[in-house]
Short mmCIF file of C-alpha atoms and ligand atoms in Angstrom, two decimals:
data_model
loop_
_atom_site.label_atom_id
_atom_site.label_comp_id
_atom_site.label_asym_id
_atom_site.label_seq_id
_atom_site.Cartn_x
_atom_site.Cartn_y
_atom_site.Cartn_z
CA MET A 9 -212.07 74.01 90.14
CA GLU A 10 -213.39 73.82 93.68
CA TYR A 11 -216.86 73.18 92.32
CA ILE A 12 -215.67 70.13 90.42
CA LYS A 13 -213.63 68.78 93.34
CA ASP A 14 -216.53 69.20 95.74
CA GLY A 15 -218.83 67.41 93.34
CA ARG A 16 -221.03 70.47 92.89
CA LEU A 17 -220.94 70.13 89.11
CA ASN A 18 -222.15 67.14 87.18
CA ILE A 19 -219.97 66.82 84.09
CA ASP A 20 -220.60 64.68 81.05
CA LYS A 21 -217.30 63.84 79.36
CA THR A 22 -218.96 62.38 76.31
CA LYS A 23 -220.10 65.76 75.03
CA HIS A 24 -216.70 66.71 73.69
CA GLN A 25 -214.97 63.72 72.15
CA MET A 26 -212.42 65.34 69.93
CA PRO A 27 -208.69 65.94 69.95
CA THR A 28 -208.21 68.89 72.27
CA THR A 29 -205.31 71.10 73.25
CA VAL A 30 -204.79 73.97 75.68
CA HIS A 31 -203.28 77.35 74.90
CA ASP A 32 -201.67 79.04 77.91
CA PRO A 33 -202.28 82.79 78.07
CA CYS A 34 -199.07 84.65 78.92
CA ASN A 35 -200.78 86.32 81.84
CA TYR A 36 -201.83 83.11 83.59
CA GLY A 37 -198.63 81.24 82.83
CA ARG A 38 -195.31 82.98 82.46
CA LYS A 39 -196.24 86.45 83.67
CA SER A 40 -198.13 85.14 86.66
CA TYR A 41 -195.08 83.05 87.49
CA MET A 42 -192.71 86.00 87.08
CA THR A 43 -194.88 88.28 89.17
CA PHE A 44 -196.37 86.00 91.82
CA GLY A 45 -194.11 82.96 91.69
CA ASP A 46 -197.02 80.72 90.78
CA HIS A 47 -198.93 79.91 87.63
CA HIS A 48 -202.11 78.23 86.47
CA ALA A 49 -200.95 75.97 83.66
CA ASP A 50 -201.65 72.81 85.65
CA ASN A 51 -205.08 74.00 86.76
CA ILE A 52 -206.11 74.79 83.20
CA ARG A 53 -205.13 71.30 82.12
CA TRP A 54 -206.75 69.66 85.11
CA ILE A 55 -210.09 71.34 84.47
CA THR A 56 -209.90 70.59 80.75
CA LYS A 57 -209.30 66.92 81.50
CA GLN A 58 -212.36 66.84 83.74
CA CYS A 59 -214.38 67.72 80.64
CA ILE A 60 -212.74 65.52 78.02
CA ASP A 61 -211.24 62.04 78.18
CA GLU A 62 -207.51 61.96 78.72
CA GLU A 63 -207.03 60.06 75.47
CA HIS A 64 -208.25 63.09 73.52
CA TYR A 65 -205.82 65.49 75.11
CA ARG A 66 -202.92 66.75 72.99
CA GLU A 67 -200.20 68.77 74.71
CA MET A 68 -198.95 71.77 72.76
CA VAL A 69 -195.79 72.66 74.65
CA ASP A 70 -193.03 71.07 76.69
CA SER A 71 -193.07 73.90 79.17
CA PRO A 72 -196.14 76.10 79.56
CA LEU A 73 -193.91 78.85 80.94
CA ASN A 74 -192.14 79.04 77.59
CA ASN A 75 -195.36 79.01 75.64
CA LEU A 76 -195.68 81.37 72.71
CA CYS A 77 -198.04 84.29 72.94
CA CYS A 78 -201.06 84.01 70.63
CA GLY A 79 -200.13 87.38 69.16
CA ALA A 80 -203.02 89.40 70.54
CA GLY A 81 -201.46 90.23 73.89
CA GLY A 82 -200.81 93.74 75.12
CA GLY A 83 -204.18 95.00 73.93
CA ALA A 84 -203.42 94.19 70.27
CA TRP A 85 -207.14 93.97 69.43
CA ALA A 86 -207.41 97.65 70.19
CA LEU A 87 -204.30 98.59 68.25
CA PRO A 88 -204.18 99.40 64.54
CA TYR A 89 -201.51 96.79 63.73
CA ASP A 90 -203.63 93.89 62.49
CA GLU A 91 -201.07 92.72 59.96
CA GLU A 92 -198.38 92.38 62.61
CA ARG A 93 -200.84 90.72 65.01
CA LEU A 94 -201.66 88.02 62.48
CA ALA A 95 -198.05 87.52 61.38
CA TYR A 96 -197.05 87.19 65.03
CA GLY A 97 -199.61 84.42 65.46
CA LYS A 98 -198.09 82.27 62.72
CA TYR A 99 -195.96 80.50 65.35
CA LYS A 100 -199.02 79.77 67.44
CA SER A 101 -200.87 78.54 64.37
CA ASP A 102 -198.09 76.09 63.56
CA GLN A 103 -198.13 74.81 67.13
CA ILE A 104 -201.87 74.25 67.02
CA LYS A 105 -201.58 72.48 63.70
CA ALA A 106 -198.83 70.22 65.02
CA THR A 107 -201.04 68.99 67.88
CA GLY A 108 -203.67 67.83 65.43
CA ALA A 109 -206.31 69.20 67.78
CA GLU A 110 -209.81 70.13 66.64
CA LEU A 111 -210.60 72.03 69.80
CA VAL A 112 -208.41 74.69 71.41
CA VAL A 113 -209.26 75.60 75.00
CA THR A 114 -208.06 78.82 76.58
CA PRO A 115 -209.15 80.87 79.59
CA CYS A 116 -208.59 84.31 78.04
CA HIS A 117 -210.79 86.63 75.99
CA ASN A 118 -207.91 87.95 73.90
CA CYS A 119 -206.39 84.58 73.10
CA ARG A 120 -209.76 83.11 72.21
CA ASP A 121 -210.58 85.94 69.82
CA GLN A 122 -207.15 85.83 68.27
CA ILE A 123 -207.28 82.06 67.62
CA MET A 124 -210.95 81.95 66.61
CA LYS A 125 -211.38 85.21 64.70
CA GLY A 126 -207.79 85.89 63.66
CA LEU A 127 -205.55 82.88 63.20
CA ALA A 128 -208.20 80.43 62.03
CA LYS A 129 -208.96 82.67 59.05
CA GLU A 130 -205.39 83.71 58.28
CA HIS A 131 -203.33 80.55 58.71
CA ASP A 132 -203.55 76.80 58.22
CA LEU A 133 -204.40 75.28 61.60
CA GLY A 134 -204.65 71.70 60.39
CA ASN A 135 -207.50 69.80 62.01
CA TYR A 136 -208.69 72.82 63.93
CA LYS A 137 -212.46 73.32 64.21
CA GLU A 138 -213.18 75.57 67.17
CA THR A 139 -211.93 77.54 70.16
CA MET A 140 -213.62 77.54 73.53
CA TYR A 141 -213.13 79.50 76.72
CA LEU A 142 -212.21 77.18 79.54
CA TRP A 143 -215.42 78.17 81.32
CA GLU A 144 -217.35 77.60 78.10
CA LEU A 145 -216.04 74.04 77.93
CA VAL A 146 -217.12 73.47 81.53
CA ALA A 147 -220.54 75.08 80.99
CA GLU A 148 -221.18 73.11 77.82
CA SER A 149 -220.18 69.84 79.48
CA LEU A 150 -222.58 70.24 82.38
CA ILE A 151 -225.61 68.19 83.07
CA ILE A 152 -227.83 70.89 84.51
CA GLU A 153 -230.47 69.76 86.97
CA PRO A 154 -233.37 72.18 87.29
CA TRP A 155 -233.80 73.59 90.79
CA ASN A 156 -236.64 72.31 92.99
CA ASP A 157 -239.82 74.34 93.53
CA GLU A 158 -238.59 75.95 96.71
CA GLU A 159 -235.36 77.11 95.11
CA VAL A 160 -237.20 78.42 92.08
CA ALA A 161 -239.64 80.38 94.24
CA LYS A 162 -236.74 81.89 96.16
CA GLY A 163 -234.98 82.84 92.94
CA HIS A 164 -238.10 84.48 91.59
CA ALA A 165 -238.69 86.46 94.74
CA GLU A 166 -235.11 87.77 94.67
CA ARG A 167 -235.41 88.59 91.00
CA ASP A 168 -238.66 90.52 91.43
CA ALA A 169 -237.30 92.49 94.35
CA GLN A 170 -234.22 93.33 92.33
CA ASN A 171 -236.16 94.43 89.26
CA GLU A 172 -238.27 96.64 91.46
CA LYS A 173 -235.22 98.15 93.13
CA PHE A 174 -233.63 99.04 89.79
CA GLU A 175 -236.98 99.94 88.24
CA ILE A 176 -236.67 97.47 85.43
CA ASP A 177 -239.84 96.90 83.48
CA LEU A 178 -239.35 94.03 81.06
CA ASP A 179 -242.58 94.74 79.17
CA GLN A 180 -241.47 98.20 78.29
CA GLU A 181 -240.70 98.84 74.63
CA TRP A 182 -237.04 99.37 73.97
CA MET B 3 -165.57 112.30 63.36
CA ASP B 4 -168.73 111.72 65.39
CA GLU B 5 -168.57 112.37 69.09
CA PRO B 6 -168.42 109.17 71.17
CA ILE B 7 -171.66 108.42 72.97
CA LYS B 8 -171.43 109.05 76.70
CA ILE B 9 -173.69 106.89 78.84
CA THR B 10 -174.60 108.85 81.93
CA ARG B 11 -177.37 109.06 84.46
CA GLN B 12 -178.38 112.45 83.16
CA LYS B 13 -181.55 113.12 81.22
CA ARG B 14 -182.87 109.64 81.17
CA LEU B 15 -186.45 109.12 80.11
CA PHE B 16 -186.90 106.24 82.46
CA ASP B 17 -185.12 104.34 85.09
CA ILE B 18 -182.44 102.45 83.19
CA SER B 19 -179.11 102.46 84.91
CA PRO B 20 -176.00 103.06 82.79
CA GLU B 21 -174.57 99.79 84.07
CA MET B 22 -177.15 98.10 81.92
CA ALA B 23 -174.81 98.71 79.01
CA ASN B 24 -172.54 96.12 80.57
CA VAL B 25 -175.25 93.89 81.98
CA CYS B 26 -176.81 93.06 78.64
CA LEU B 27 -174.52 90.56 76.94
CA THR B 28 -176.07 91.31 73.55
CA CYS B 29 -176.46 87.57 73.35
CA GLY B 30 -179.68 87.92 71.40
CA ALA B 31 -181.57 85.23 73.31
CA CYS B 32 -184.43 87.67 73.74
CA SER B 33 -184.68 88.34 70.02
CA SER B 34 -184.35 84.68 69.07
CA GLY B 35 -187.30 83.77 71.21
CA CYS B 36 -189.46 86.76 70.43
CA PRO B 37 -192.28 86.09 67.96
CA ALA B 38 -192.33 89.80 67.10
CA THR B 39 -188.75 89.80 65.84
CA GLY B 40 -188.85 90.73 62.17
CA LEU B 41 -192.27 92.37 62.30
CA VAL B 42 -191.06 95.93 62.65
CA PRO B 43 -188.15 96.71 60.34
CA GLY B 44 -185.14 97.81 62.32
CA TRP B 45 -186.34 96.60 65.71
CA ASP B 46 -186.21 93.55 67.93
CA PRO B 47 -185.93 93.30 71.72
CA ARG B 48 -182.15 93.23 71.82
CA LYS B 49 -181.85 96.27 69.58
CA ALA B 50 -184.49 98.13 71.53
CA ILE B 51 -182.66 97.49 74.79
CA ARG B 52 -179.37 98.53 73.23
CA ALA B 53 -180.93 101.71 71.86
CA ILE B 54 -182.33 102.60 75.27
CA VAL B 55 -179.04 101.94 77.01
CA LEU B 56 -177.30 104.20 74.49
CA GLY B 57 -179.69 107.04 75.22
CA MET B 58 -181.92 106.67 72.18
CA GLU B 59 -184.99 106.23 74.36
CA GLN B 60 -187.11 108.68 72.44
CA GLU B 61 -186.54 106.76 69.21
CA VAL B 62 -187.87 103.60 70.81
CA VAL B 63 -190.81 105.43 72.37
CA ASP B 64 -191.72 106.97 69.03
CA SER B 65 -191.41 103.68 67.17
CA LYS B 66 -194.06 101.06 66.65
CA TRP B 67 -191.95 98.50 68.46
CA PRO B 68 -193.39 98.74 72.00
CA TRP B 69 -196.90 98.34 70.57
CA VAL B 70 -196.26 95.42 68.23
CA CYS B 71 -194.48 93.70 71.11
CA THR B 72 -197.37 91.99 72.93
CA LEU B 73 -195.72 92.29 76.35
CA CYS B 74 -195.76 88.51 76.51
CA GLY B 75 -192.68 88.41 78.73
CA ARG B 76 -190.78 85.64 76.97
CA CYS B 77 -187.69 87.79 76.47
CA GLN B 78 -187.45 88.70 80.12
CA TYR B 79 -188.09 85.11 81.15
CA VAL B 80 -185.11 83.83 79.13
CA CYS B 81 -182.68 86.71 79.56
CA PRO B 82 -179.57 85.22 81.23
CA MET B 83 -178.70 88.58 82.76
CA GLY B 84 -182.05 89.41 84.25
CA VAL B 85 -182.67 92.44 82.07
CA LEU B 86 -186.22 93.65 82.72
CA LEU B 87 -187.24 93.81 79.08
CA LEU B 88 -190.97 93.46 79.65
CA LYS B 89 -190.97 96.23 82.22
CA THR B 90 -188.86 98.42 79.96
CA PHE B 91 -191.11 98.04 76.93
CA ARG B 92 -194.17 98.82 78.98
CA ALA B 93 -192.31 101.88 80.25
CA CYS B 94 -191.95 102.89 76.60
CA ARG B 95 -195.73 102.77 76.28
CA ILE B 96 -196.10 104.86 79.42
CA ALA B 97 -193.71 107.43 77.94
CA ARG B 98 -195.93 107.98 74.87
CA ASP B 99 -198.01 111.13 74.90
CA ARG B 100 -201.55 110.07 75.73
CA ASP B 101 -202.91 111.57 72.53
CA LYS B 102 -200.41 109.57 70.50
CA VAL B 103 -201.39 106.16 71.86
CA PRO B 104 -202.35 104.13 68.78
CA GLY B 105 -205.89 102.89 68.18
CA PRO B 106 -208.78 103.14 70.64
CA LEU B 107 -206.74 101.94 73.63
CA GLN B 108 -206.49 105.26 75.42
CA LYS B 109 -210.01 106.26 74.41
CA GLY B 110 -211.33 103.08 75.99
CA THR B 111 -209.25 103.69 79.09
CA ASP B 112 -210.68 107.20 79.43
CA MET B 113 -214.19 105.99 78.71
CA CYS B 114 -213.86 103.42 81.47
CA PHE B 115 -212.71 106.13 83.85
CA GLU B 116 -215.68 108.33 83.00
CA ARG B 117 -218.47 105.80 82.60
CA GLY B 118 -217.31 102.64 84.30
CA ASN B 119 -216.70 100.48 81.23
CA ASN B 120 -214.54 100.65 78.13
CA LEU B 121 -217.43 100.90 75.71
CA GLY B 122 -219.53 103.40 77.65
CA ILE B 123 -222.56 101.11 78.03
CA PRO B 124 -225.15 102.99 80.12
CA LYS B 125 -226.20 101.46 83.43
CA ASP B 126 -229.90 101.23 82.48
CA ASP B 127 -229.17 99.35 79.27
CA PHE B 128 -226.84 97.00 81.10
CA LEU B 129 -229.35 96.17 83.83
CA PHE B 130 -232.17 95.75 81.35
CA LEU B 131 -230.08 93.40 79.23
CA LEU B 132 -229.24 91.22 82.23
CA ALA B 133 -232.86 91.08 83.39
CA ASP B 134 -234.15 90.39 79.91
CA MET B 135 -231.61 87.66 79.23
CA SER B 136 -232.33 86.09 82.62
CA THR B 137 -235.91 85.43 81.54
CA GLU B 138 -234.82 83.95 78.25
CA VAL B 139 -232.25 81.72 79.90
CA GLU B 140 -234.80 80.48 82.39
CA GLU B 141 -237.04 79.25 79.62
CA ASP B 142 -234.31 78.07 77.26
CA GLU B 143 -235.47 75.02 75.33
CA GLU B 144 -232.29 73.02 75.43
CA THR B 145 -231.16 73.70 79.00
CA PRO B 146 -233.88 75.40 80.97
CA MET B 147 -232.71 76.89 84.25
CA PRO B 148 -235.91 77.58 86.20
CA GLY B 149 -235.50 80.12 88.96
CA PHE B 150 -232.40 81.68 87.39
CA HIS B 151 -231.68 85.39 87.38
CA VAL B 152 -228.51 87.50 87.41
CA PRO B 153 -228.16 88.83 90.96
CA VAL B 154 -227.05 92.45 90.83
CA ASP B 155 -225.51 94.15 93.87
CA LYS B 156 -226.35 91.22 96.07
CA GLU B 157 -224.79 91.91 99.42
CA GLY B 158 -222.98 89.05 101.08
CA ALA B 159 -222.72 86.91 97.94
CA ASN B 160 -219.85 84.44 97.95
CA VAL B 161 -218.63 85.35 94.51
CA ILE B 162 -218.54 88.59 92.57
CA ILE B 163 -217.70 88.40 88.88
CA THR B 164 -216.53 91.09 86.45
CA ILE B 165 -217.72 91.23 82.85
CA ASN B 166 -215.78 91.98 79.67
CA SER B 167 -217.69 94.85 78.08
CA LYS B 168 -217.43 93.27 74.63
CA GLU B 169 -219.95 90.68 75.83
CA PRO B 170 -222.96 92.84 76.77
CA PHE B 171 -222.02 94.95 73.75
CA GLY B 172 -221.70 92.33 71.04
CA GLU B 173 -221.58 88.76 72.35
CA PRO B 174 -224.13 88.66 75.19
CA ASP B 175 -224.70 84.92 74.90
CA ASP B 176 -221.14 84.34 76.01
CA MET B 177 -222.07 85.57 79.47
CA ILE B 178 -224.33 82.54 79.87
CA PHE B 179 -221.42 80.13 80.26
CA TRP B 180 -220.65 81.46 83.73
CA TRP B 181 -224.35 81.65 84.54
CA LYS B 182 -224.75 77.95 83.81
CA ILE B 183 -221.83 77.10 86.08
CA PHE B 184 -223.17 79.21 88.95
CA TYR B 185 -226.68 77.83 88.48
CA ALA B 186 -225.52 74.22 88.46
CA ALA B 187 -223.26 74.76 91.47
CA LYS B 188 -226.04 76.69 93.26
CA GLU B 189 -223.52 79.38 94.03
CA SER B 190 -224.44 82.60 95.74
CA TRP B 191 -222.95 85.14 93.30
CA THR B 192 -223.41 88.64 92.02
CA VAL B 193 -222.52 91.31 89.47
CA SER B 194 -222.00 94.95 90.35
CA SER B 195 -224.36 97.51 88.85
CA GLU B 196 -221.49 99.98 88.51
CA ASN B 197 -217.90 99.60 87.34
CA TRP B 198 -218.38 95.98 86.38
CA GLU B 199 -215.77 96.17 83.61
CA GLY B 200 -213.36 93.25 83.69
CA VAL B 201 -210.91 94.62 81.14
CA ASN B 202 -208.13 96.94 82.21
CA TRP B 203 -206.85 98.80 79.20
CA GLY B 204 -204.74 101.10 81.36
CA LEU B 205 -202.36 98.14 81.61
CA PHE B 206 -201.91 98.12 77.83
CA SER B 207 -202.16 101.78 77.00
CA GLY B 208 -199.51 102.53 79.60
CA ASP B 209 -201.79 104.62 81.79
CA ASP B 210 -200.77 103.63 85.31
CA ALA B 211 -203.05 106.03 87.14
CA ASN B 212 -206.14 104.73 85.40
CA MET B 213 -204.99 101.15 85.69
CA LYS B 214 -204.87 101.55 89.45
CA ILE B 215 -208.24 103.29 89.59
CA GLN B 216 -209.78 100.45 87.62
CA CYS B 217 -208.28 97.84 89.98
CA GLU B 218 -209.48 99.76 92.99
CA ARG B 219 -212.99 100.00 91.63
CA VAL B 220 -213.21 96.27 91.13
CA LEU B 221 -211.95 95.66 94.65
CA GLU B 222 -214.23 98.34 96.05
CA ASN B 223 -217.24 96.56 94.53
CA ALA B 224 -216.21 93.35 96.23
CA ARG B 225 -215.79 95.16 99.56
CA ARG B 226 -219.00 97.13 99.27
CA LEU B 227 -220.99 93.98 98.58
CA LYS B 228 -219.01 91.97 101.13
CA CYS B 229 -218.09 89.23 98.66
CA LYS B 230 -215.47 86.67 99.59
CA THR B 231 -214.23 85.72 96.15
CA LEU B 232 -213.55 87.87 93.13
CA VAL B 233 -213.76 86.16 89.75
CA TYR B 234 -211.91 88.10 87.10
CA PRO B 235 -212.09 86.03 83.93
CA GLU B 236 -209.73 87.86 81.64
S1 SF4 C 325 -181.40 88.17 76.39
FE1 SF4 C 325 -180.79 89.74 77.89
S2 SF4 C 325 -178.56 89.76 77.80
FE2 SF4 C 325 -179.24 88.73 75.94
S3 SF4 C 325 -179.42 90.38 74.42
FE3 SF4 C 325 -181.43 90.16 75.35
S4 SF4 C 325 -181.43 91.66 77.00
FE4 SF4 C 325 -179.29 91.37 76.42
S1 SF4 C 326 -192.50 90.75 75.54
FE1 SF4 C 326 -192.36 91.74 73.54
S2 SF4 C 326 -190.19 91.77 73.07
FE2 SF4 C 326 -190.47 90.28 74.71
S3 SF4 C 326 -190.71 88.31 73.67
FE3 SF4 C 326 -192.75 89.13 73.99
S4 SF4 C 326 -193.25 90.23 72.14
FE4 SF4 C 326 -191.02 89.92 72.15
#
């Protein structure tokens, strides 16, 4: 967020012109609020709206603190209860469908996997096309300027020193 | 006739005070708002709390309920009486014997303790992967990033970032998103060569000791490398 505010990132909003919504992970919204008295729901939306035009944004919930869990919380991906995990996510699926969004943005590995690899296959998500990590949306919206010669040379020198330190030989057969 | 149930402070599995029997209104707000209600026959948050208050803790601990509950915290957030449902259900997970934790959760937690990441990726493989991918990313056709590499153990970097072990294991390209951001912002950043795991399964498996160790390791990396900001993208 700082990077965008300080103008350190050059973002092209035209790269993602599709109806987009945000899913709030329990840990960054409600549980952060209950534990630390603060949450990140506004930040997630702010960053998202730096990458897409406001007119494409579709809100999913009235209150992010009441948002429904995607169904994969609590380590559910590493638990043997897949059926329950997918049934749990039916509520989330209906919410996504109701927004009409094609793109769901979320800053959590679990939520992303659940929506992309779980819910999208199991339930009807309406217009849904893809899920992106918040940082993926930022990265894929960037206009990346190559570094100048001096910066490149510095980067290479650091890289070579590092590879030597860790004894990494990239030509070696693996 | 059955004996009446006496609610006392004796022989309690965890710290639930007997007064809780009066605190919980049995209003059912927790169950109404819980997406897991109806998924495990016989259980929902209100019933689980009631059962615990009435001394049937072991039944709840042995049931599937605390594991199908995703610890999302909605119940606790809405409870008009401030019952700590989330904390209680996690306590149920803690009370499970470690060898009866379902799925690979505890195995991953132990693996992380022993080898520094949940999937047991060896250090050499990890470092080679980062170095190898760095070269590819540099020469990428669509968005070349000349001069890029993944700085490992760079002392004094502004930012240190953890990595979810599923990425180097199965979805390595997903690491590049952060790399692009750091490259474009010209950030001074780094990754630790040891204990770089960004997932903390001790939190979910109910293994407090290991959860703390994992947190300490991540912080220790940041201290050792004198980094100002810790990025923990979970
Ligand atoms: S919301 Fe609170 S008071 Fe109401 S039934 Fe659940 S635990 Fe009891
Ligand atoms: S924390 Fe568990 S019991 Fe409470 S609402 Fe979420 S899934 Fe239901």
